[in-house]
PDB file of C-alpha atoms in Angstrom:
ATOM      1  CA  MET F   1      32.093 -45.455 -24.227  1.00  0.00           C
ATOM      2  CA  THR F   2      33.763 -42.078 -23.752  1.00  0.00           C
ATOM      3  CA  THR F   3      35.192 -40.157 -21.153  1.00  0.00           C
ATOM      4  CA  ALA F   4      32.585 -37.458 -21.603  1.00  0.00           C
ATOM      5  CA  THR F   5      29.632 -39.843 -20.881  1.00  0.00           C
ATOM      6  CA  THR F   6      26.490 -37.673 -20.594  1.00  0.00           C
ATOM      7  CA  ALA F   7      27.529 -35.905 -23.870  1.00  0.00           C
ATOM      8  CA  SER F   8      25.982 -36.946 -27.199  1.00  0.00           C
ATOM      9  CA  LYS F   9      27.904 -39.256 -29.449  1.00  0.00           C
ATOM     10  CA  ALA F  10      27.311 -37.104 -32.273  1.00  0.00           C
ATOM     11  CA  LEU F  11      28.823 -34.101 -30.590  1.00  0.00           C
ATOM     12  CA  VAL F  12      31.801 -36.133 -29.351  1.00  0.00           C
ATOM     13  CA  ASP F  13      32.376 -37.551 -32.658  1.00  0.00           C
ATOM     14  CA  ASP F  14      32.195 -34.109 -34.249  1.00  0.00           C
ATOM     15  CA  LEU F  15      34.640 -32.818 -31.899  1.00  0.00           C
ATOM     16  CA  VAL F  16      37.185 -35.577 -32.934  1.00  0.00           C
ATOM     17  CA  SER F  17      36.622 -34.644 -36.516  1.00  0.00           C
ATOM     18  CA  ALA F  18      37.266 -31.028 -35.704  1.00  0.00           C
ATOM     19  CA  ASN F  19      40.690 -31.939 -34.252  1.00  0.00           C
ATOM     20  CA  HIS F  20      41.555 -34.187 -37.270  1.00  0.00           C
ATOM     21  CA  ILE F  21      40.323 -31.862 -39.989  1.00  0.00           C
ATOM     22  CA  LEU F  22      42.410 -28.703 -38.087  1.00  0.00           C
ATOM     23  CA  PHE F  23      45.470 -30.644 -38.398  1.00  0.00           C
ATOM     24  CA  VAL F  24      45.221 -31.739 -41.890  1.00  0.00           C
ATOM     25  CA  GLU F  25      44.258 -28.453 -43.099  1.00  0.00           C
ATOM     26  CA  GLY F  26      47.429 -27.000 -41.423  1.00  0.00           C
ATOM     27  CA  VAL F  27      45.998 -25.087 -38.591  1.00  0.00           C
ATOM     28  CA  VAL F  28      47.216 -26.997 -35.724  1.00  0.00           C
ATOM     29  CA  ASP F  29      50.284 -29.259 -35.500  1.00  0.00           C
ATOM     30  CA  GLY F  30      51.372 -31.283 -32.437  1.00  0.00           C
ATOM     31  CA  PHE F  31      49.984 -28.353 -30.347  1.00  0.00           C
ATOM     32  CA  GLY F  32      46.755 -26.367 -30.450  1.00  0.00           C
ATOM     33  CA  HIS F  33      43.247 -27.159 -29.447  1.00  0.00           C
ATOM     34  CA  VAL F  34      39.283 -27.198 -30.140  1.00  0.00           C
ATOM     35  CA  SER F  35      36.476 -27.109 -27.650  1.00  0.00           C
ATOM     36  CA  VAL F  36      32.705 -27.081 -27.907  1.00  0.00           C
ATOM     37  CA  ARG F  37      30.053 -26.482 -25.083  1.00  0.00           C
ATOM     38  CA  HIS F  38      28.545 -29.766 -23.703  1.00  0.00           C
ATOM     39  CA  ASP F  39      25.139 -30.313 -24.864  1.00  0.00           C
ATOM     40  CA  GLY F  40      24.065 -32.279 -21.795  1.00  0.00           C
ATOM     41  CA  ARG F  41      24.780 -29.865 -19.254  1.00  0.00           C
ATOM     42  CA  ASP F  42      25.185 -26.085 -18.899  1.00  0.00           C
ATOM     43  CA  ASP F  43      28.058 -25.958 -16.552  1.00  0.00           C
ATOM     44  CA  ARG F  44      30.736 -27.655 -18.943  1.00  0.00           C
ATOM     45  CA  PHE F  45      32.747 -27.752 -22.210  1.00  0.00           C
ATOM     46  CA  LEU F  46      34.159 -30.720 -23.969  1.00  0.00           C
ATOM     47  CA  LEU F  47      37.901 -30.939 -24.807  1.00  0.00           C
ATOM     48  CA  ALA F  48      40.618 -33.562 -25.582  1.00  0.00           C
ATOM     49  CA  CYS F  49      42.864 -34.467 -22.806  1.00  0.00           C
ATOM     50  CA  GLY F  50      46.610 -33.460 -23.632  1.00  0.00           C
ATOM     51  CA  VAL F  51      47.184 -35.359 -26.914  1.00  0.00           C
ATOM     52  CA  ALA F  52      48.230 -33.919 -30.261  1.00  0.00           C
ATOM     53  CA  PRO F  53      45.150 -33.331 -32.229  1.00  0.00           C
ATOM     54  CA  ALA F  54      45.871 -35.650 -34.917  1.00  0.00           C
ATOM     55  CA  THR F  55      45.664 -38.657 -32.509  1.00  0.00           C
ATOM     56  CA  VAL F  56      42.612 -37.575 -30.658  1.00  0.00           C
ATOM     57  CA  THR F  57      39.901 -40.222 -30.318  1.00  0.00           C
ATOM     58  CA  ALA F  58      36.520 -40.221 -28.608  1.00  0.00           C
ATOM     59  CA  ASP F  59      37.939 -41.813 -25.359  1.00  0.00           C
ATOM     60  CA  ASP F  60      40.297 -38.681 -25.343  1.00  0.00           C
ATOM     61  CA  ILE F  61      37.287 -36.234 -24.883  1.00  0.00           C
ATOM     62  CA  VAL F  62      37.066 -34.951 -21.138  1.00  0.00           C
ATOM     63  CA  GLU F  63      34.671 -32.527 -19.652  1.00  0.00           C
ATOM     64  CA  VAL F  64      35.901 -29.063 -18.343  1.00  0.00           C
ATOM     65  CA  ASP F  65      34.054 -26.859 -16.117  1.00  0.00           C
ATOM     66  CA  TYR F  66      34.021 -23.013 -16.381  1.00  0.00           C
ATOM     67  CA  ASP F  67      36.650 -22.710 -13.704  1.00  0.00           C
ATOM     68  CA  GLY F  68      38.964 -24.823 -15.731  1.00  0.00           C
ATOM     69  CA  THR F  69      38.584 -27.819 -13.746  1.00  0.00           C
ATOM     70  CA  VAL F  70      38.929 -31.019 -15.650  1.00  0.00           C
ATOM     71  CA  HIS F  71      36.582 -33.812 -14.792  1.00  0.00           C
ATOM     72  CA  ASP F  72      37.584 -37.289 -15.738  1.00  0.00           C
ATOM     73  CA  ALA F  73      37.149 -40.454 -14.075  1.00  0.00           C
ATOM     74  CA  ALA F  74      40.661 -41.609 -15.167  1.00  0.00           C
ATOM     75  CA  GLY F  75      42.241 -38.604 -13.521  1.00  0.00           C
ATOM     76  CA  ARG F  76      43.817 -37.194 -16.818  1.00  0.00           C
ATOM     77  CA  ARG F  77      44.679 -33.654 -17.485  1.00  0.00           C
ATOM     78  CA  SER F  78      43.797 -31.400 -20.547  1.00  0.00           C
ATOM     79  CA  TYR F  79      45.772 -28.788 -21.872  1.00  0.00           C
ATOM     80  CA  LEU F  80      47.401 -26.118 -19.798  1.00  0.00           C
ATOM     81  CA  GLU F  81      45.630 -23.337 -21.737  1.00  0.00           C
ATOM     82  CA  ARG F  82      42.349 -24.760 -21.181  1.00  0.00           C
ATOM     83  CA  PHE F  83      41.366 -21.323 -19.599  1.00  0.00           C
ATOM     84  CA  ILE F  84      41.564 -19.595 -22.839  1.00  0.00           C
ATOM     85  CA  HIS F  85      38.089 -21.497 -23.351  1.00  0.00           C
ATOM     86  CA  SER F  86      36.800 -21.335 -20.034  1.00  0.00           C
ATOM     87  CA  GLU F  87      36.959 -17.875 -19.769  1.00  0.00           C
ATOM     88  CA  ILE F  88      35.758 -17.053 -23.211  1.00  0.00           C
ATOM     89  CA  TYR F  89      32.840 -19.201 -22.498  1.00  0.00           C
ATOM     90  CA  LYS F  90      32.073 -17.358 -19.213  1.00  0.00           C
ATOM     91  CA  ALA F  91      32.273 -14.051 -21.022  1.00  0.00           C
ATOM     92  CA  ARG F  92      30.457 -14.718 -24.208  1.00  0.00           C
ATOM     93  CA  PRO F  93      27.089 -16.728 -24.037  1.00  0.00           C
ATOM     94  CA  ASP F  94      26.810 -16.717 -27.635  1.00  0.00           C
ATOM     95  CA  VAL F  95      30.058 -18.794 -28.297  1.00  0.00           C
ATOM     96  CA  MET F  96      29.564 -22.293 -28.513  1.00  0.00           C
ATOM     97  CA  ALA F  97      32.733 -23.400 -30.039  1.00  0.00           C
ATOM     98  CA  ILE F  98      36.542 -22.262 -29.935  1.00  0.00           C
ATOM     99  CA  VAL F  99      39.552 -22.762 -31.382  1.00  0.00           C
ATOM    100  CA  HIS F 100      42.981 -21.838 -30.366  1.00  0.00           C
ATOM    101  CA  SER F 101      46.145 -22.445 -32.797  1.00  0.00           C
ATOM    102  CA  HIS F 102      49.600 -21.344 -33.748  1.00  0.00           C
ATOM    103  CA  SER F 103      48.868 -21.368 -37.418  1.00  0.00           C
ATOM    104  CA  PRO F 104      51.941 -19.987 -39.163  1.00  0.00           C
ATOM    105  CA  ALA F 105      50.746 -17.447 -41.492  1.00  0.00           C
ATOM    106  CA  ILE F 106      48.903 -15.731 -38.805  1.00  0.00           C
ATOM    107  CA  ILE F 107      51.910 -15.300 -36.372  1.00  0.00           C
ATOM    108  CA  PRO F 108      53.343 -12.197 -38.403  1.00  0.00           C
ATOM    109  CA  PHE F 109      50.173 -10.034 -38.206  1.00  0.00           C
ATOM    110  CA  GLY F 110      50.304 -10.283 -34.326  1.00  0.00           C
ATOM    111  CA  VAL F 111      53.847  -8.999 -34.062  1.00  0.00           C
ATOM    112  CA  THR F 112      53.899  -6.324 -36.650  1.00  0.00           C
ATOM    113  CA  ARG F 113      51.818  -3.142 -37.431  1.00  0.00           C
ATOM    114  CA  ALA F 114      50.067  -4.889 -40.446  1.00  0.00           C
ATOM    115  CA  THR F 115      46.186  -5.421 -39.595  1.00  0.00           C
ATOM    116  CA  LEU F 116      44.666  -8.887 -40.401  1.00  0.00           C
ATOM    117  CA  ARG F 117      41.905  -7.760 -42.477  1.00  0.00           C
ATOM    118  CA  PRO F 118      39.679  -9.642 -44.946  1.00  0.00           C
ATOM    119  CA  VAL F 119      40.669  -9.960 -48.420  1.00  0.00           C
ATOM    120  CA  CYS F 120      38.277 -12.625 -49.598  1.00  0.00           C
ATOM    121  CA  HIS F 121      34.612 -13.387 -49.246  1.00  0.00           C
ATOM    122  CA  MET F 122      35.369 -16.631 -46.921  1.00  0.00           C
ATOM    123  CA  SER F 123      37.101 -14.487 -44.097  1.00  0.00           C
ATOM    124  CA  GLY F 124      34.326 -11.515 -43.788  1.00  0.00           C
ATOM    125  CA  PHE F 125      33.836 -12.749 -40.223  1.00  0.00           C
ATOM    126  CA  LEU F 126      37.419 -11.032 -39.570  1.00  0.00           C
ATOM    127  CA  GLY F 127      35.723  -7.406 -39.679  1.00  0.00           C
ATOM    128  CA  PHE F 128      37.432  -4.255 -40.461  1.00  0.00           C
ATOM    129  CA  SER F 129      40.045  -4.854 -37.537  1.00  0.00           C
ATOM    130  CA  THR F 130      41.633  -7.489 -35.751  1.00  0.00           C
ATOM    131  CA  PRO F 131      42.193  -7.120 -31.984  1.00  0.00           C
ATOM    132  CA  VAL F 132      45.730  -8.368 -30.645  1.00  0.00           C
ATOM    133  CA  PHE F 133      45.912  -9.790 -27.350  1.00  0.00           C
ATOM    134  CA  GLU F 134      49.002  -8.596 -25.385  1.00  0.00           C
ATOM    135  CA  ILE F 135      49.921 -11.040 -22.845  1.00  0.00           C
ATOM    136  CA  ARG F 136      52.652  -8.697 -21.190  1.00  0.00           C
ATOM    137  CA  ASP F 137      49.693  -6.304 -20.065  1.00  0.00           C
ATOM    138  CA  THR F 138      48.387  -9.092 -17.541  1.00  0.00           C
ATOM    139  CA  ALA F 139      51.770 -11.175 -16.968  1.00  0.00           C
ATOM    140  CA  GLY F 140      54.341  -8.754 -17.222  1.00  0.00           C
ATOM    141  CA  GLU F 141      57.577  -9.152 -19.284  1.00  0.00           C
ATOM    142  CA  ASN F 142      58.905 -12.350 -17.873  1.00  0.00           C
ATOM    143  CA  ASN F 143      56.255 -14.864 -18.557  1.00  0.00           C
ATOM    144  CA  ASP F 144      55.993 -18.177 -20.891  1.00  0.00           C
ATOM    145  CA  MET F 145      53.463 -16.737 -23.217  1.00  0.00           C
ATOM    146  CA  LEU F 146      50.817 -19.485 -22.346  1.00  0.00           C
ATOM    147  CA  VAL F 147      47.468 -18.434 -21.110  1.00  0.00           C
ATOM    148  CA  LYS F 148      47.547 -20.962 -18.322  1.00  0.00           C
ATOM    149  CA  SER F 149      45.618 -19.480 -15.416  1.00  0.00           C
ATOM    150  CA  ALA F 150      42.094 -17.926 -15.297  1.00  0.00           C
ATOM    151  CA  ALA F 151      43.287 -14.352 -14.944  1.00  0.00           C
ATOM    152  CA  LEU F 152      45.003 -14.632 -18.274  1.00  0.00           C
ATOM    153  CA  GLY F 153      42.073 -16.399 -19.889  1.00  0.00           C
ATOM    154  CA  ARG F 154      40.088 -13.466 -18.563  1.00  0.00           C
ATOM    155  CA  ALA F 155      42.432 -10.795 -20.053  1.00  0.00           C
ATOM    156  CA  LEU F 156      42.426 -12.620 -23.362  1.00  0.00           C
ATOM    157  CA  ALA F 157      38.581 -12.631 -23.428  1.00  0.00           C
ATOM    158  CA  GLN F 158      38.458  -9.085 -22.869  1.00  0.00           C
ATOM    159  CA  SER F 159      40.755  -8.523 -25.655  1.00  0.00           C
ATOM    160  CA  LEU F 160      38.566 -10.507 -27.832  1.00  0.00           C
ATOM    161  CA  GLY F 161      35.693  -8.396 -26.683  1.00  0.00           C
ATOM    162  CA  SER F 162      32.577  -8.843 -29.118  1.00  0.00           C
ATOM    163  CA  HIS F 163      34.869  -9.928 -32.129  1.00  0.00           C
ATOM    164  CA  LEU F 164      35.066 -13.499 -33.624  1.00  0.00           C
ATOM    165  CA  PHE F 165      38.731 -13.674 -33.983  1.00  0.00           C
ATOM    166  CA  ALA F 166      41.730 -12.259 -31.984  1.00  0.00           C
ATOM    167  CA  LEU F 167      45.432 -12.385 -32.594  1.00  0.00           C
ATOM    168  CA  MET F 168      47.698 -13.456 -29.756  1.00  0.00           C
ATOM    169  CA  ARG F 169      51.046 -11.723 -29.793  1.00  0.00           C
ATOM    170  CA  GLY F 170      54.022 -13.935 -30.537  1.00  0.00           C
ATOM    171  CA  HIS F 171      51.582 -17.151 -30.056  1.00  0.00           C
ATOM    172  CA  GLY F 172      48.799 -17.461 -32.335  1.00  0.00           C
ATOM    173  CA  SER F 173      45.203 -16.649 -32.400  1.00  0.00           C
ATOM    174  CA  VAL F 174      41.643 -17.444 -30.964  1.00  0.00           C
ATOM    175  CA  THR F 175      38.583 -18.199 -33.242  1.00  0.00           C
ATOM    176  CA  VAL F 176      34.980 -18.427 -31.743  1.00  0.00           C
ATOM    177  CA  ALA F 177      31.762 -19.445 -33.448  1.00  0.00           C
ATOM    178  CA  HIS F 178      28.165 -20.466 -32.689  1.00  0.00           C
ATOM    179  CA  SER F 179      28.678 -24.067 -33.777  1.00  0.00           C
ATOM    180  CA  LEU F 180      31.465 -26.369 -33.851  1.00  0.00           C
ATOM    181  CA  LYS F 181      31.765 -26.873 -37.467  1.00  0.00           C
ATOM    182  CA  LEU F 182      31.495 -22.897 -37.982  1.00  0.00           C
ATOM    183  CA  VAL F 183      34.643 -22.149 -35.971  1.00  0.00           C
ATOM    184  CA  VAL F 184      36.705 -25.037 -37.660  1.00  0.00           C
ATOM    185  CA  ALA F 185      35.783 -23.177 -41.059  1.00  0.00           C
ATOM    186  CA  ARG F 186      36.778 -19.865 -39.653  1.00  0.00           C
ATOM    187  CA  ALA F 187      40.241 -21.068 -38.223  1.00  0.00           C
ATOM    188  CA  ILE F 188      41.097 -22.534 -41.824  1.00  0.00           C
ATOM    189  CA  TRP F 189      39.527 -19.634 -43.709  1.00  0.00           C
ATOM    190  CA  ALA F 190      41.647 -17.095 -41.183  1.00  0.00           C
ATOM    191  CA  GLU F 191      44.885 -18.720 -41.911  1.00  0.00           C
ATOM    192  CA  MET F 192      44.082 -18.937 -45.674  1.00  0.00           C
ATOM    193  CA  ASN F 193      43.405 -14.970 -45.472  1.00  0.00           C
ATOM    194  CA  ALA F 194      46.517 -14.453 -43.789  1.00  0.00           C
ATOM    195  CA  LYS F 195      48.541 -16.193 -46.818  1.00  0.00           C
ATOM    196  CA  LEU F 196      46.448 -14.249 -49.302  1.00  0.00           C
ATOM    197  CA  GLN F 197      46.819 -10.773 -47.464  1.00  0.00           C
ATOM    198  CA  THR F 198      50.383 -11.391 -47.280  1.00  0.00           C
ATOM    199  CA  GLU F 199      50.936 -12.072 -50.810  1.00  0.00           C
ATOM    200  CA  ALA F 200      48.530  -9.234 -51.695  1.00  0.00           C
ATOM    201  CA  MET F 201      50.603  -6.620 -49.520  1.00  0.00           C
ATOM    202  CA  ARG F 202      53.946  -8.211 -51.467  1.00  0.00           C
ATOM    203  CA  ILE F 203      52.403  -7.840 -54.719  1.00  0.00           C
ATOM    204  CA  ALA F 204      51.062  -4.162 -53.885  1.00  0.00           C
ATOM    205  CA  GLY F 205      54.216  -3.109 -52.311  1.00  0.00           C
ATOM    206  CA  GLY F 206      52.439  -2.383 -49.054  1.00  0.00           C
ATOM    207  CA  ASP F 207      49.070  -2.320 -47.009  1.00  0.00           C
ATOM    208  CA  SER F 208      47.880   0.696 -48.770  1.00  0.00           C
ATOM    209  CA  GLY F 209      47.659  -0.645 -52.156  1.00  0.00           C
ATOM    210  CA  VAL F 210      45.282  -3.611 -51.193  1.00  0.00           C
ATOM    211  CA  ASN F 211      41.778  -3.555 -51.829  1.00  0.00           C
ATOM    212  CA  TYR F 212      40.078  -5.045 -48.781  1.00  0.00           C
ATOM    213  CA  LEU F 213      36.296  -6.006 -48.153  1.00  0.00           C
ATOM    214  CA  THR F 214      34.228  -3.112 -46.825  1.00  0.00           C
ATOM    215  CA  PRO F 215      32.166  -3.506 -43.800  1.00  0.00           C
ATOM    216  CA  GLY F 216      29.288  -4.035 -45.457  1.00  0.00           C
ATOM    217  CA  GLU F 217      30.933  -6.902 -47.939  1.00  0.00           C
ATOM    218  CA  ALA F 218      32.627  -8.587 -44.812  1.00  0.00           C
ATOM    219  CA  THR F 219      29.054  -8.797 -43.048  1.00  0.00           C
ATOM    220  CA  GLY F 220      27.154  -9.970 -46.135  1.00  0.00           C
ATOM    221  CA  SER F 221      29.802 -12.532 -46.961  1.00  0.00           C
ATOM    222  CA  MET F 222      29.946 -13.999 -43.290  1.00  0.00           C
ATOM    223  CA  THR F 223      26.151 -14.292 -43.207  1.00  0.00           C
ATOM    224  CA  ILE F 224      25.958 -16.158 -46.327  1.00  0.00           C
ATOM    225  CA  ASN F 225      29.107 -18.493 -45.794  1.00  0.00           C
ATOM    226  CA  GLU F 226      27.332 -19.649 -42.296  1.00  0.00           C
ATOM    227  CA  THR F 227      24.614 -21.087 -44.280  1.00  0.00           C
ATOM    228  CA  VAL F 228      26.628 -23.414 -46.321  1.00  0.00           C
ATOM    229  CA  VAL F 229      29.157 -24.395 -43.737  1.00  0.00           C
ATOM    230  CA  ASP F 230      28.042 -28.234 -44.124  1.00  0.00           C
ATOM    231  CA  ARG F 231      29.696 -28.372 -47.570  1.00  0.00           C
ATOM    232  CA  PRO F 232      33.194 -27.618 -46.672  1.00  0.00           C
ATOM    233  CA  TRP F 233      32.663 -29.572 -43.410  1.00  0.00           C
ATOM    234  CA  ASP F 234      31.977 -32.833 -45.183  1.00  0.00           C
ATOM    235  CA  PHE F 235      34.952 -32.472 -47.728  1.00  0.00           C
ATOM    236  CA  TRP F 236      37.454 -31.615 -45.094  1.00  0.00           C
ATOM    237  CA  LYS F 237      36.197 -34.631 -42.932  1.00  0.00           C
ATOM    238  CA  ALA F 238      36.651 -36.797 -45.818  1.00  0.00           C
ATOM    239  CA  ARG F 239      39.836 -35.474 -46.666  1.00  0.00           C
ATOM    240  CA  ALA F 240      41.254 -35.810 -42.910  1.00  0.00           C
ATOM    241  CA  LYS F 241      40.074 -39.419 -42.817  1.00  0.00           C
ATOM    242  CA  VAL F 242      42.235 -40.350 -45.932  1.00  0.00           C
ATOM    243  CA  ALA F 243      45.080 -38.485 -44.802  1.00  0.00           C
ATOM    244  CA  LEU F 244      45.259 -39.690 -41.511  1.00  0.00           C
ATOM    245  CA  ALA F 245      44.623 -43.457 -42.836  1.00  0.00           C
ATOM    246  CA  GLY F 246      47.802 -42.824 -44.699  1.00  0.00           C
ATOM    247  CA  LEU F 247      49.663 -41.746 -41.673  1.00  0.00           C
ATOM    248  CA  ALA F 248      48.879 -44.610 -39.880  1.00  0.00           C
ATOM    249  CA  ARG F 249      50.085 -47.024 -42.456  1.00  0.00           C
TER     250      ARG F 249
END
């Protein structure tokens, strides 16, 4: 029996797997989170309570409404930054799942003039430019960098706009998609792209020497990748199961 009692078991199980996959693939560590819209009611989404992604179980999944209020019979709290999820869901009816992470290869692109752009066919969803959320514009210069209020969540959602990925200056990123499996894939592919782009810029001696995907190539590759996301999901899920079994010994 899970806390999210009216959500389907399949969705809860997939959310648990999503947490494990993101940890094993190096997107999250002790921090970061992934959510999915509730499939049993249209006013809530599912998110883990405040535990590390690698340790999430079905019993750790709680329901959160779009005001950021946690609904849990045991009175547990979820992450401080749940407002990232609640405000994006309110602003973007097309979004069904969200990942927020601090994946290390991504961070430099939010604090420099380098623009994160797709260099390979798996990362076409990044588009031709990537927005950067500047928390100082809303919270001022004396802040803790956390999106822990509805106002900050709204500001982040506005920065994201209609994009599928946004950087958060000095903090990490947010990724959105129309399914849980796809948002996990995009979060992994964004981290991969950041590593590849950094290496390409090093080899080329700068950004101008890198041959990026065109907007048409980015759109075309994104479209085809969305049709085969079950294949990497099954692989990542199997690898996470093995990896976490080893950690538990």
